[in-house]
Each structure stands twice: as structure tokens, then as C-alpha cells.
């Protein structure tokens, strides 16, 4: 049943122009930034050659592209996640899903995974962009892998949070602003955390992403992201169940 | 009440629903047999829609139980809902989809067999008069056709119990006649509950009438009994619900 919901979410996403425009714009921005970094690398290449243990193309070009991607996706995921439940509620179509023989867990998982497949396409586009560098050089595949994993995990966190906020309201716009607000809040914590080395920096999503960005696959970061995702998915399920119970 | 005409498909026992301290529905006992069309009447705010939302699993009752084809809706919601077709007050339509896409989605949600899907789709479109609208976007259809898609959505999987909340709202007189004919047809093989404000509709279509007032059933009789007593449904309705 999850597959039916995933199929429905993806077809709804791709019959609207939003998804296509977004994919095109994201790719344009990343490709532009990628070229700027490539240009900068070519300029300093001769100086880098003189330094022992100098950073390679992966560190100079790909890591910054992924760092930018994390921030761009932080801004864009709320726009994609806002419709998931809020629009269904506003158009009264949630009734259809709930009166069908589909469990609420399946509905929530299907919606989450549907969005994740779309975002995985975005991540894969960036990976393809990076792999194109192999034409002229050698890539640090380990660093690329850790970046890909990190970006995938943080976007999954963004989606899970966005899905939960979307379950709270019947207005997609409010859902978008709400989840953007919370995600920006989590980013600001990151800025605070970089100054004071306290416990608070464990909460920030982008702080954890930075480890992946540097090539460090930390179990703590993976555990944090997984916990974050599971927590918000469970909260969404509880919220939808509560609606049935409390009206 | 022993009537051998068919097995019980839907029964509720002392169904109650509170919103806060306010009891919207209390002590509703329904029993529906296969091949029966039940008309649920009542003034606005009598609790008809709340009852229907509970029967369709969209709202949990505060107390009481619901059984669909002998399966408890609260214990085994997925099994019970497989026997159910529901058209809410506002039809749950995805405006960006075409009629075919939408009906196929509903069929998949109800676990209709892949091989049977195309024949069922064709059949339901023919029954609801949607033959020429297959490739149209639902958002571009007129209100009447959207309502038909809503009804098609509720019956595509041949459910045993069909719940229709004001199915003829927004339709023109010809369409109303067609839909009534369809409901009578559906009532042969399944059980249908239909809520409405239009009294002649009940007299034409239903086998049994229940009138709800202030959250509970105040009148329950079969149409045959009603005709034998030669009483007027309109008078009964006014008498019971104006006090």
C-alpha cells in the first residue's frame, strides 16, 4: 500500500509545473556555482602544486557545492513538503485516504518516501555534476560519498519536519512558513554553537552536515538524523490518529 | 424485525460521539441488510454527517461499536474498510488528475485486482455516465460531473456498504433522476445509506427511513409500513423535528 501512496505523490508532484521548475532552477544554481568554483580552482592550481599535501578538486570544488546544496534544500524542502497533508486537508481529500483500507502509518510513510525519491533525484543531479570532474582529474570518492550521504540524511530530516508541520494546518502557505521557520531556527543554533562549544551544537542539523561535508562519517551524526526523522514521522502519525479521536 | 431478505452488512450499537462536553450523536443503533437502501433524514446539525463520518472510519466514536459485514471497524479497520464506499459531503477529488487517473488511484487504494481494474473502471464510468469524460481534468468538470466522479469513487470497488452524504446536491433534475436510478440499482446487491434533505428522494429511493434529531434517531420505519399507514413523511418530519 505504501507503493500506491508513493506513486500517487510522485505523479501529483510531476503533473504540476512546480517540480519541473524547481529541478531546472536548482540545477542552474548548482551548475553556476560549480563553474565559479572550478574557475577559482584553475586560477590557484599553479600555487597549489607547490604546497605539500594540498587540497584536491574534491575539497575545493565539490565540498562547497554540497554545502551550498544543503542550505538551498533547507529553503526549498518546505515548499515541497507544504502540500503533503495541508493541501489534502484543505481540498478534503484526506477523507478519501482515511476511508480507504490504508493504515495511517502507510499514508505517512508513503508521503515521506515519495518526497524523498524526488529529493534523491536532486541529490543525484549534484553527484552527476561532481562526477563530471573525472574527465580532467582524480576524485576523492570517499569524500564524495560522505557528502552524498550527509546531504541525503539532512534533506530527509527537512522532509520529516516539513511533513509534520504540514499535518498541523490546513493552509499550505502556513505549513511552508512554519517549517522554514523551524529549519532556519535549527540553522541559527548552528551559528551560536560554533562560538560556544556546548551541548547545544548537537541539536543543529547543519552542524552535523558539516562533519559529513569534511568527509567525516560520524555514527553520532547518523544516529541523530535517524532519530530526528523517526521522531517527526511518529509525531505525524500520532497527529493524524489524534484527529480521528478528538475531531 | 426478523427479515430473511438478506444478511446484516452494517450494524452499530449505542454509537455516541462527544465534542468536548457536547454530545453530538448519542445512542444511535443502525442495522442494515444487504439489498436495503436506508434514508437518513434530519434538520441541519442533527448529527447525520457526524454519524456518517464515524461509519466510514474518519471519526472515532466516543463509545459504542460499529460492525461492517461482521468485522469490527475499530478493531480491524483495514479489513472493515475494504467493504466500504464513502462519498462525503464535499467529494474528495484531486483536481489536477484526469477522471481515469483518479478512479484508477481509488481502485488501487482499495486493492482492486490489477486484471479486473480496467473492466471495473469501464463499468463504473458507464454506470455514472462518465464515458466521455475519461481524459478530462476533474478540476475542469462542472459541479454535476464532479459529483458523479465522487459517486464513482465510492462504488468502483463494488463495496458491500455504500455511504452517500447528500449525493444529489448540485445536480440538475435530469441528473438527479439518473443518480436516483443508480442508487436503486446499487441497493439490489449492496446496502446503501443516504443522507438527504429532499423528502421525495427518500420516498422514491429508500426502503427504510430514519429521522435524526438532536443527535439521536427519533423515527425508524420501513417505507412499506409508512405507505400502509398512509401517513405523509413531510408531516412526520415537521412534527418530530420542530419541537
Short mmCIF file of C-alpha atoms in Angstrom, two decimals:
data_model
loop_
_atom_site.label_atom_id
_atom_site.label_comp_id
_atom_site.label_asym_id
_atom_site.label_seq_id
_atom_site.Cartn_x
_atom_site.Cartn_y
_atom_site.Cartn_z
CA UNK A 1 0.00 0.00 0.00
CA UNK A 2 2.93 2.29 0.66
CA UNK A 3 3.84 1.91 -3.01
CA UNK A 4 0.40 3.13 -4.11
CA UNK A 5 0.79 6.27 -1.98
CA UNK A 6 4.35 6.85 -3.25
CA UNK A 7 3.16 6.53 -6.84
CA UNK A 8 0.33 8.94 -6.20
CA UNK A 9 2.61 11.51 -4.53
CA UNK A 10 5.15 11.38 -7.33
CA UNK A 11 2.54 11.64 -10.07
CA UNK A 12 0.91 14.59 -8.29
CA UNK A 13 4.32 16.22 -7.97
CA UNK A 14 5.27 15.75 -11.60
CA UNK A 15 1.95 16.75 -13.14
CA UNK A 16 2.35 20.17 -11.54
CA UNK A 17 4.90 22.54 -13.07
CA UNK A 18 6.36 23.23 -9.62
CA UNK A 19 8.58 20.15 -9.56
CA UNK A 20 9.99 20.73 -13.04
CA UNK A 21 10.65 24.43 -12.48
CA UNK A 22 12.32 23.62 -9.20
CA UNK A 23 14.56 20.92 -10.70
CA UNK A 24 15.59 23.27 -13.50
CA UNK A 25 16.32 26.19 -11.17
CA UNK A 26 18.23 24.07 -8.66
CA UNK A 27 20.35 22.64 -11.43
CA UNK A 28 21.01 26.10 -12.85
CA UNK A 29 22.12 27.48 -9.48
CA UNK A 30 24.35 24.49 -8.70
CA UNK A 31 25.90 24.37 -12.14
CA UNK A 32 26.63 28.11 -11.95
CA UNK A 33 28.23 27.82 -8.52
CA UNK A 34 30.10 24.71 -9.66
CA UNK A 35 31.59 26.59 -12.61
CA UNK A 36 32.62 29.54 -10.39
CA UNK A 37 34.44 27.14 -8.04
CA UNK A 38 36.05 25.36 -10.98
CA UNK A 39 37.26 28.68 -12.31
CA UNK A 40 38.73 29.62 -8.93
CA UNK A 41 40.44 26.26 -8.69
CA UNK A 42 42.05 26.62 -12.11
CA UNK A 43 43.39 30.04 -11.09
CA UNK A 44 45.08 28.83 -7.92
CA UNK A 45 46.07 25.45 -9.33
CA UNK A 46 49.67 26.50 -10.04
CA UNK A 47 50.14 27.76 -6.48
CA UNK A 48 48.59 24.61 -5.04
CA UNK A 49 51.13 22.50 -6.83
CA UNK A 50 53.89 23.99 -4.71
CA UNK A 51 52.17 23.16 -1.42
CA UNK A 52 52.75 19.73 0.04
CA UNK A 53 49.54 17.83 0.80
CA UNK A 54 47.48 20.47 -0.99
CA UNK A 55 43.68 20.17 -1.23
CA UNK A 56 42.42 18.46 -4.38
CA UNK A 57 39.47 19.19 -6.65
CA UNK A 58 37.04 17.32 -4.43
CA UNK A 59 37.80 19.54 -1.46
CA UNK A 60 37.99 22.81 -3.37
CA UNK A 61 35.04 22.33 -5.69
CA UNK A 62 32.71 19.55 -4.57
CA UNK A 63 32.54 20.16 -0.82
CA UNK A 64 31.47 23.81 -1.23
CA UNK A 65 28.85 22.80 -3.80
CA UNK A 66 27.36 20.31 -1.32
CA UNK A 67 27.49 22.90 1.48
CA UNK A 68 25.52 25.30 -0.71
CA UNK A 69 23.13 22.50 -1.68
CA UNK A 70 22.32 21.82 1.98
CA UNK A 71 21.31 25.44 2.51
CA UNK A 72 19.36 25.68 -0.75
CA UNK A 73 17.47 22.48 0.09
CA UNK A 74 16.78 23.83 3.57
CA UNK A 75 14.93 26.68 1.87
CA UNK A 76 13.21 24.56 -0.82
CA UNK A 77 12.07 21.47 1.07
CA UNK A 78 9.34 23.40 2.95
CA UNK A 79 7.86 24.46 -0.41
CA UNK A 80 7.69 20.82 -1.50
CA UNK A 81 6.53 19.42 1.82
CA UNK A 82 3.84 22.03 2.49
CA UNK A 83 1.25 20.40 0.23
CA UNK A 84 1.69 16.87 1.54
CA UNK A 85 -1.02 16.94 4.17
CA UNK A 86 -2.17 20.55 4.42
CA UNK A 87 -3.47 20.59 0.86
CA UNK A 88 -5.16 17.23 1.25
CA UNK A 89 -6.93 18.61 4.26
CA UNK A 90 -7.93 21.85 2.55
CA UNK A 91 -9.31 20.02 -0.50
CA UNK A 92 -11.00 17.47 1.79
CA UNK A 93 -9.20 14.64 0.00
CA UNK A 94 -7.68 13.30 3.22
CA UNK A 95 -11.10 11.69 3.77
CA UNK A 96 -10.52 9.51 0.71
CA UNK A 97 -7.22 8.19 2.05
CA UNK A 98 -8.58 7.63 5.55
CA UNK A 99 -11.75 5.83 4.43
CA UNK A 100 -9.67 3.56 2.19
CA UNK A 101 -8.25 0.36 3.62
CA UNK A 102 -4.85 2.00 4.13
CA UNK A 103 -3.31 2.48 7.55
CA UNK A 104 -2.23 5.94 8.67
CA UNK A 105 1.34 4.68 9.01
CA UNK A 106 1.26 3.71 5.32
CA UNK A 107 -0.11 7.13 4.35
CA UNK A 108 2.60 8.99 6.28
CA UNK A 109 5.42 6.70 5.13
CA UNK A 110 4.23 6.83 1.53
CA UNK A 111 4.15 10.61 1.54
CA UNK A 112 7.57 10.84 3.17
CA UNK A 113 9.17 8.34 0.80
CA UNK A 114 7.55 9.95 -2.24
CA UNK A 115 9.13 13.28 -1.35
CA UNK A 116 12.43 11.56 -0.57
CA UNK A 117 12.53 9.98 -4.03
CA UNK A 118 12.14 13.42 -5.58
CA UNK A 119 14.86 14.86 -3.35
CA UNK A 120 17.10 11.89 -4.11
CA UNK A 121 16.85 12.90 -7.76
CA UNK A 122 18.06 16.39 -6.79
CA UNK A 123 20.97 14.89 -4.83
CA UNK A 124 21.85 12.56 -7.69
CA UNK A 125 21.94 15.52 -10.09
CA UNK A 126 24.58 17.14 -7.90
CA UNK A 127 26.51 13.87 -7.72
CA UNK A 128 26.44 13.62 -11.51
CA UNK A 129 27.72 17.17 -11.71
CA UNK A 130 30.61 16.22 -9.42
CA UNK A 131 31.43 13.03 -11.31
CA UNK A 132 31.81 15.08 -14.49
CA UNK A 133 35.11 16.31 -12.97
CA UNK A 134 36.60 12.87 -13.58
CA UNK A 135 37.11 13.93 -17.18
CA UNK A 136 40.01 16.13 -16.11
CA UNK A 137 41.19 14.81 -12.77
CA UNK A 138 41.02 12.28 -9.98
CA UNK A 139 38.16 12.43 -7.48
CA UNK A 140 38.30 11.62 -3.81
CA UNK A 141 35.36 9.18 -3.96
CA UNK A 142 35.27 8.73 -0.18
CA UNK A 143 34.70 12.44 0.34
CA UNK A 144 32.05 12.45 -2.37
CA UNK A 145 30.30 9.51 -0.71
CA UNK A 146 30.30 11.11 2.72
CA UNK A 147 28.93 14.35 1.23
CA UNK A 148 26.19 12.49 -0.64
CA UNK A 149 25.20 10.53 2.45
CA UNK A 150 25.19 13.67 4.58
CA UNK A 151 23.10 15.67 2.12
CA UNK A 152 20.64 12.82 1.75
CA UNK A 153 20.27 12.48 5.52
CA UNK A 154 19.74 16.18 6.20
CA UNK A 155 17.17 16.51 3.40
CA UNK A 156 15.38 13.50 4.90
CA UNK A 157 15.33 15.41 8.20
CA UNK A 158 13.97 18.53 6.46
CA UNK A 159 11.24 16.43 4.82
CA UNK A 160 10.20 14.67 8.01
CA UNK A 161 9.90 18.00 9.80
CA UNK A 162 8.06 19.55 6.85
CA UNK A 163 5.61 16.64 6.78
CA UNK A 164 4.87 17.07 10.47
CA UNK A 165 4.29 20.82 10.20
CA UNK A 166 2.08 20.15 7.17
CA UNK A 167 -0.04 17.82 9.30
CA UNK A 168 -0.74 20.61 11.78
CA UNK A 169 -2.59 23.01 9.50
CA UNK A 170 -4.99 23.17 6.57
CA UNK A 171 -3.12 26.04 4.92
CA UNK A 172 -0.15 25.01 2.75
CA UNK A 173 1.38 28.50 2.98
CA UNK A 174 1.37 28.37 6.77
CA UNK A 175 2.91 24.90 6.64
CA UNK A 176 5.71 26.21 4.41
CA UNK A 177 6.44 29.25 6.58
CA UNK A 178 6.21 27.16 9.74
CA UNK A 179 8.70 24.53 8.66
CA UNK A 180 11.00 27.12 7.10
CA UNK A 181 10.95 28.96 10.42
CA UNK A 182 11.87 25.87 12.41
CA UNK A 183 14.61 24.90 9.95
CA UNK A 184 16.07 28.41 9.99
CA UNK A 185 15.97 28.22 13.77
CA UNK A 186 17.97 25.00 13.64
CA UNK A 187 20.45 26.74 11.37
CA UNK A 188 20.82 29.74 13.69
CA UNK A 189 21.57 27.36 16.56
CA UNK A 190 24.45 26.25 14.38
CA UNK A 191 25.83 29.80 14.27
CA UNK A 192 25.54 30.10 18.06
CA UNK A 193 27.08 26.67 18.51
CA UNK A 194 30.15 27.48 16.51
CA UNK A 195 31.01 30.15 19.08
CA UNK A 196 30.18 28.36 22.32
CA UNK A 197 31.28 24.77 22.30
CA UNK A 198 28.44 23.42 24.43
CA UNK A 199 25.86 20.69 24.20
CA UNK A 200 23.66 22.90 22.05
CA UNK A 201 25.58 22.24 18.88
CA UNK A 202 24.41 18.63 18.92
CA UNK A 203 20.90 19.86 18.09
CA UNK A 204 21.85 21.71 14.93
CA UNK A 205 21.27 19.79 11.73
CA UNK A 206 23.75 21.76 9.67
CA UNK A 207 26.46 21.23 12.28
CA UNK A 208 26.09 17.50 11.73
CA UNK A 209 26.08 18.05 8.00
CA UNK A 210 29.38 19.90 8.30
CA UNK A 211 31.07 16.71 9.57
CA UNK A 212 29.85 14.85 6.50
CA UNK A 213 30.96 17.80 4.41
CA UNK A 214 34.51 17.43 5.75
CA UNK A 215 34.49 13.74 4.97
CA UNK A 216 33.76 12.50 8.46
CA UNK A 217 31.03 9.86 8.66
CA UNK A 218 30.20 10.08 12.35
CA UNK A 219 27.92 7.48 13.93
CA UNK A 220 26.56 10.14 16.27
CA UNK A 221 25.50 12.30 13.33
CA UNK A 222 23.85 9.38 11.56
CA UNK A 223 22.07 8.38 14.77
CA UNK A 224 20.92 11.97 15.31
CA UNK A 225 19.46 12.25 11.80
CA UNK A 226 17.72 8.88 12.02
CA UNK A 227 16.25 9.79 15.41
CA UNK A 228 15.14 13.15 14.05
CA UNK A 229 13.37 11.52 11.10
CA UNK A 230 11.71 8.80 13.15
CA UNK A 231 10.55 11.28 15.80
CA UNK A 232 8.80 13.54 13.32
CA UNK A 233 7.25 10.67 11.36
CA UNK A 234 5.85 9.21 14.59
CA UNK A 235 4.56 12.65 15.61
CA UNK A 236 2.81 12.96 12.23
CA UNK A 237 1.17 9.55 12.63
CA UNK A 238 0.08 10.46 16.14
CA UNK A 239 -1.30 13.77 14.94
CA UNK A 240 -3.42 12.15 12.21
CA UNK A 241 -4.65 9.50 14.64
CA UNK A 242 -5.47 12.15 17.20
CA UNK A 243 -7.58 13.97 14.66
CA UNK A 244 -9.74 10.89 14.24
CA UNK A 245 -10.09 10.53 18.01
CA UNK A 246 -10.62 14.13 19.02
CA UNK A 247 -12.39 15.57 16.00
CA UNK B 1 -37.63 -7.46 12.89
CA UNK B 2 -36.79 -10.92 11.59
CA UNK B 3 -36.50 -10.41 7.90
CA UNK B 4 -34.87 -13.09 5.81
CA UNK B 5 -34.31 -10.82 2.83
CA UNK B 6 -30.57 -10.53 3.40
CA UNK B 7 -27.65 -10.71 5.79
CA UNK B 8 -26.74 -7.80 8.04
CA UNK B 9 -23.98 -5.76 6.43
CA UNK B 10 -23.75 -2.88 8.85
CA UNK B 11 -24.73 -2.59 12.46
CA UNK B 12 -23.97 -0.10 15.18
CA UNK B 13 -24.60 -0.38 18.88
CA UNK B 14 -25.20 2.66 21.08
CA UNK B 15 -23.00 4.86 18.97
CA UNK B 16 -22.03 8.07 20.80
CA UNK B 17 -19.77 10.93 19.92
CA UNK B 18 -18.93 13.93 22.08
CA UNK B 19 -17.10 17.06 21.05
CA UNK B 20 -15.81 18.34 24.35
CA UNK B 21 -18.77 18.07 26.71
CA UNK B 22 -21.27 18.46 23.93
CA UNK B 23 -22.84 15.19 22.79
CA UNK B 24 -23.36 15.49 19.05
CA UNK B 25 -24.53 11.93 18.48
CA UNK B 26 -25.81 9.54 21.14
CA UNK B 27 -27.36 6.11 21.25
CA UNK B 28 -27.58 5.57 17.53
CA UNK B 29 -28.46 1.99 16.65
CA UNK B 30 -28.48 1.15 13.00
CA UNK B 31 -28.99 -2.14 11.26
CA UNK B 32 -28.70 -2.51 7.57
CA UNK B 33 -29.25 -5.59 5.45
CA UNK B 34 -27.98 -6.44 2.03
CA UNK B 35 -30.34 -5.10 -0.59
CA UNK B 36 -31.64 -2.30 1.59
CA UNK B 37 -31.50 1.45 0.99
CA UNK B 38 -31.71 3.47 4.17
CA UNK B 39 -32.58 7.15 4.05
CA UNK B 40 -31.18 9.25 6.87
CA UNK B 41 -33.16 12.45 7.29
CA UNK B 42 -32.81 15.29 9.72
CA UNK B 43 -32.53 19.04 10.04
CA UNK B 44 -29.13 20.71 9.75
CA UNK B 45 -26.91 19.93 12.70
CA UNK B 46 -28.85 16.79 13.66
CA UNK B 47 -25.66 14.70 13.54
CA UNK B 48 -26.13 12.99 10.17
CA UNK B 49 -22.71 13.85 8.82
CA UNK B 50 -21.02 13.04 12.12
CA UNK B 51 -22.68 9.63 12.10
CA UNK B 52 -21.56 9.01 8.53
CA UNK B 53 -18.01 10.09 9.29
CA UNK B 54 -17.98 7.58 12.15
CA UNK B 55 -19.35 4.80 9.95
CA UNK B 56 -16.62 5.47 7.40
CA UNK B 57 -13.83 5.39 9.97
CA UNK B 58 -12.98 9.09 9.69
CA UNK B 59 -14.02 9.79 13.24
CA UNK B 60 -13.68 7.50 16.22
CA UNK B 61 -16.84 7.13 18.31
CA UNK B 62 -16.64 8.12 21.97
CA UNK B 63 -18.44 4.90 22.82
CA UNK B 64 -20.35 2.18 21.05
CA UNK B 65 -19.35 -0.20 18.31
CA UNK B 66 -19.60 -0.45 14.54
CA UNK B 67 -19.56 -3.69 12.59
CA UNK B 68 -19.27 -3.89 8.84
CA UNK B 69 -20.01 -7.33 7.38
CA UNK B 70 -19.38 -8.73 10.83
CA UNK B 71 -15.95 -7.11 11.16
CA UNK B 72 -15.43 -4.59 13.94
CA UNK B 73 -14.42 -1.26 12.40
CA UNK B 74 -12.44 -0.19 15.45
CA UNK B 75 -10.56 -3.47 15.97
CA UNK B 76 -9.77 -4.29 12.35
CA UNK B 77 -10.12 -1.02 10.47
CA UNK B 78 -8.37 -2.17 7.28
CA UNK B 79 -10.45 -5.31 6.80
CA UNK B 80 -13.68 -3.48 7.60
CA UNK B 81 -12.93 -0.52 5.33
CA UNK B 82 -12.39 -2.85 2.38
CA UNK B 83 -16.17 -3.42 2.37
CA UNK B 84 -16.96 0.27 2.42
CA UNK B 85 -17.54 3.03 -0.10
CA UNK B 86 -17.95 6.57 1.16
CA UNK B 87 -18.96 9.81 -0.52
CA UNK B 88 -18.53 12.69 1.95
CA UNK B 89 -20.43 15.98 1.78
CA UNK B 90 -17.59 17.50 -0.21
CA UNK B 91 -16.41 14.93 -2.77
CA UNK B 92 -12.71 14.12 -2.14
CA UNK B 93 -11.36 14.89 -5.60
CA UNK B 94 -7.86 15.66 -6.84
CA UNK B 95 -8.48 18.48 -9.29
CA UNK B 96 -5.15 18.02 -11.08
CA UNK B 97 -5.92 14.46 -12.13
CA UNK B 98 -7.99 13.21 -15.04
CA UNK B 99 -11.08 11.14 -14.30
CA UNK B 100 -9.32 7.93 -15.35
CA UNK B 101 -6.18 8.62 -13.31
CA UNK B 102 -8.26 9.43 -10.26
CA UNK B 103 -10.54 6.39 -10.47
CA UNK B 104 -7.56 4.09 -11.02
CA UNK B 105 -5.90 5.58 -7.93
CA UNK B 106 -9.03 4.89 -5.89
CA UNK B 107 -9.17 1.34 -7.25
CA UNK B 108 -5.54 0.77 -6.26
CA UNK B 109 -6.18 2.20 -2.80
CA UNK B 110 -8.98 -0.33 -2.40
CA UNK B 111 -6.71 -3.18 -3.52
CA UNK B 112 -8.72 -3.96 -6.63
CA UNK B 113 -7.18 -6.76 -8.63
CA UNK B 114 -4.89 -5.50 -11.44
CA UNK B 115 -6.55 -7.62 -14.10
CA UNK B 116 -10.04 -6.56 -13.08
CA UNK B 117 -9.14 -2.87 -12.86
CA UNK B 118 -9.80 -1.85 -16.46
CA UNK B 119 -13.16 -3.62 -16.67
CA UNK B 120 -14.21 -2.14 -13.33
CA UNK B 121 -13.17 1.31 -14.49
CA UNK B 122 -15.15 0.98 -17.68
CA UNK B 123 -18.13 -0.39 -15.81
CA UNK B 124 -18.20 2.35 -13.19
CA UNK B 125 -17.84 5.11 -15.79
CA UNK B 126 -20.74 3.69 -17.72
CA UNK B 127 -22.88 3.43 -14.60
CA UNK B 128 -22.17 7.01 -13.57
CA UNK B 129 -22.40 8.46 -17.06
CA UNK B 130 -18.76 9.48 -17.27
CA UNK B 131 -17.96 7.70 -20.52
CA UNK B 132 -16.93 10.82 -22.40
CA UNK B 133 -15.05 12.49 -19.56
CA UNK B 134 -12.25 9.90 -19.14
CA UNK B 135 -9.44 12.23 -20.23
CA UNK B 136 -10.82 15.44 -18.73
CA UNK B 137 -9.21 17.08 -15.73
CA UNK B 138 -11.51 16.80 -12.72
CA UNK B 139 -10.95 20.48 -11.91
CA UNK B 140 -12.34 21.43 -15.33
CA UNK B 141 -15.58 19.46 -14.93
CA UNK B 142 -18.87 21.04 -13.91
CA UNK B 143 -20.22 20.57 -10.38
CA UNK B 144 -22.63 17.86 -11.51
CA UNK B 145 -19.92 15.82 -13.19
CA UNK B 146 -17.62 16.25 -10.21
CA UNK B 147 -20.40 14.87 -8.03
CA UNK B 148 -20.68 11.88 -10.38
CA UNK B 149 -16.95 11.26 -10.10
CA UNK B 150 -17.45 11.39 -6.33
CA UNK B 151 -20.12 8.70 -6.55
CA UNK B 152 -17.99 6.63 -8.96
CA UNK B 153 -15.18 6.82 -6.43
CA UNK B 154 -17.44 5.34 -3.74
CA UNK B 155 -18.66 2.38 -5.80
CA UNK B 156 -15.73 1.43 -8.07
CA UNK B 157 -14.64 -1.49 -5.88
CA UNK B 158 -18.17 -2.91 -5.54
CA UNK B 159 -18.38 -2.40 -1.77
CA UNK B 160 -20.98 -4.12 0.38
CA UNK B 161 -21.86 -0.93 2.22
CA UNK B 162 -22.17 2.38 0.40
CA UNK B 163 -22.45 5.59 2.40
CA UNK B 164 -23.57 8.64 0.45
CA UNK B 165 -23.74 12.03 2.16
CA UNK B 166 -26.13 14.22 0.14
CA UNK B 167 -25.34 12.64 -3.23
CA UNK B 168 -27.70 14.74 -5.36
CA UNK B 169 -26.60 18.21 -4.24
CA UNK B 170 -25.78 20.47 -7.16
CA UNK B 171 -27.22 18.25 -9.85
CA UNK B 172 -29.81 19.25 -12.45
CA UNK B 173 -33.22 17.49 -12.43
CA UNK B 174 -32.24 15.02 -15.15
CA UNK B 175 -29.05 14.09 -13.37
CA UNK B 176 -30.94 13.71 -10.09
CA UNK B 177 -33.23 11.17 -11.77
CA UNK B 178 -30.22 9.30 -13.15
CA UNK B 179 -28.49 9.21 -9.79
CA UNK B 180 -31.66 8.00 -8.07
CA UNK B 181 -31.93 5.23 -10.61
CA UNK B 182 -28.29 4.37 -9.91
CA UNK B 183 -28.89 4.26 -6.15
CA UNK B 184 -31.85 1.90 -6.58
CA UNK B 185 -29.63 -0.27 -8.77
CA UNK B 186 -26.85 -0.23 -6.16
CA UNK B 187 -29.36 -1.16 -3.47
CA UNK B 188 -30.02 -4.51 -5.12
CA UNK B 189 -26.63 -6.05 -4.44
CA UNK B 190 -25.29 -3.87 -1.61
CA UNK B 191 -26.66 -1.79 1.23
CA UNK B 192 -26.83 1.95 0.83
CA UNK B 193 -27.12 4.66 3.45
CA UNK B 194 -28.02 8.02 2.06
CA UNK B 195 -28.49 11.29 3.82
CA UNK B 196 -30.56 13.98 2.22
CA UNK B 197 -32.82 16.96 2.77
CA UNK B 198 -35.09 16.13 -0.13
CA UNK B 199 -38.13 14.18 1.09
CA UNK B 200 -39.38 12.96 -2.33
CA UNK B 201 -35.93 11.45 -2.86
CA UNK B 202 -36.41 9.27 0.19
CA UNK B 203 -39.91 8.29 -0.89
CA UNK B 204 -38.65 7.29 -4.32
CA UNK B 205 -35.42 5.56 -3.48
CA UNK B 206 -35.37 4.21 0.06
CA UNK B 207 -36.70 1.04 1.62
CA UNK B 208 -36.44 2.43 5.13
CA UNK B 209 -36.38 5.88 6.72
CA UNK B 210 -34.71 7.08 9.86
CA UNK B 211 -35.06 10.63 11.09
CA UNK B 212 -32.34 12.05 13.31
CA UNK B 213 -32.92 14.98 15.60
CA UNK B 214 -30.54 16.49 18.13
CA UNK B 215 -28.09 13.63 17.80
CA UNK B 216 -30.36 10.64 18.10
CA UNK B 217 -32.77 8.62 15.98
CA UNK B 218 -36.37 9.68 16.62
CA UNK B 219 -38.09 7.79 13.83
CA UNK B 220 -37.42 4.44 12.18
CA UNK B 221 -39.86 2.77 9.80
CA UNK B 222 -39.87 0.95 6.50
CA UNK B 223 -41.45 2.65 3.51
CA UNK B 224 -43.97 -0.20 3.22
CA UNK B 225 -45.19 0.42 6.76
CA UNK B 226 -45.36 4.11 6.04
CA UNK B 227 -47.44 3.58 2.93
CA UNK B 228 -49.78 1.19 4.74
CA UNK B 229 -50.43 3.80 7.44
CA UNK B 230 -50.97 6.28 4.65
CA UNK B 231 -49.01 8.89 6.56
CA UNK B 232 -47.10 11.72 4.97
CA UNK B 233 -43.35 11.76 5.52
CA UNK B 234 -43.25 15.56 5.37
CA UNK B 235 -45.76 15.90 8.22
CA UNK B 236 -43.91 13.37 10.35
CA UNK B 237 -40.63 15.16 9.74
CA UNK B 238 -42.04 18.56 10.73
CA UNK B 239 -43.79 17.13 13.79
CA UNK B 240 -40.71 15.36 15.10
CA UNK B 241 -38.08 17.98 14.45
CA UNK B 242 -39.80 21.26 15.19
CA UNK B 243 -40.32 20.69 18.86
#
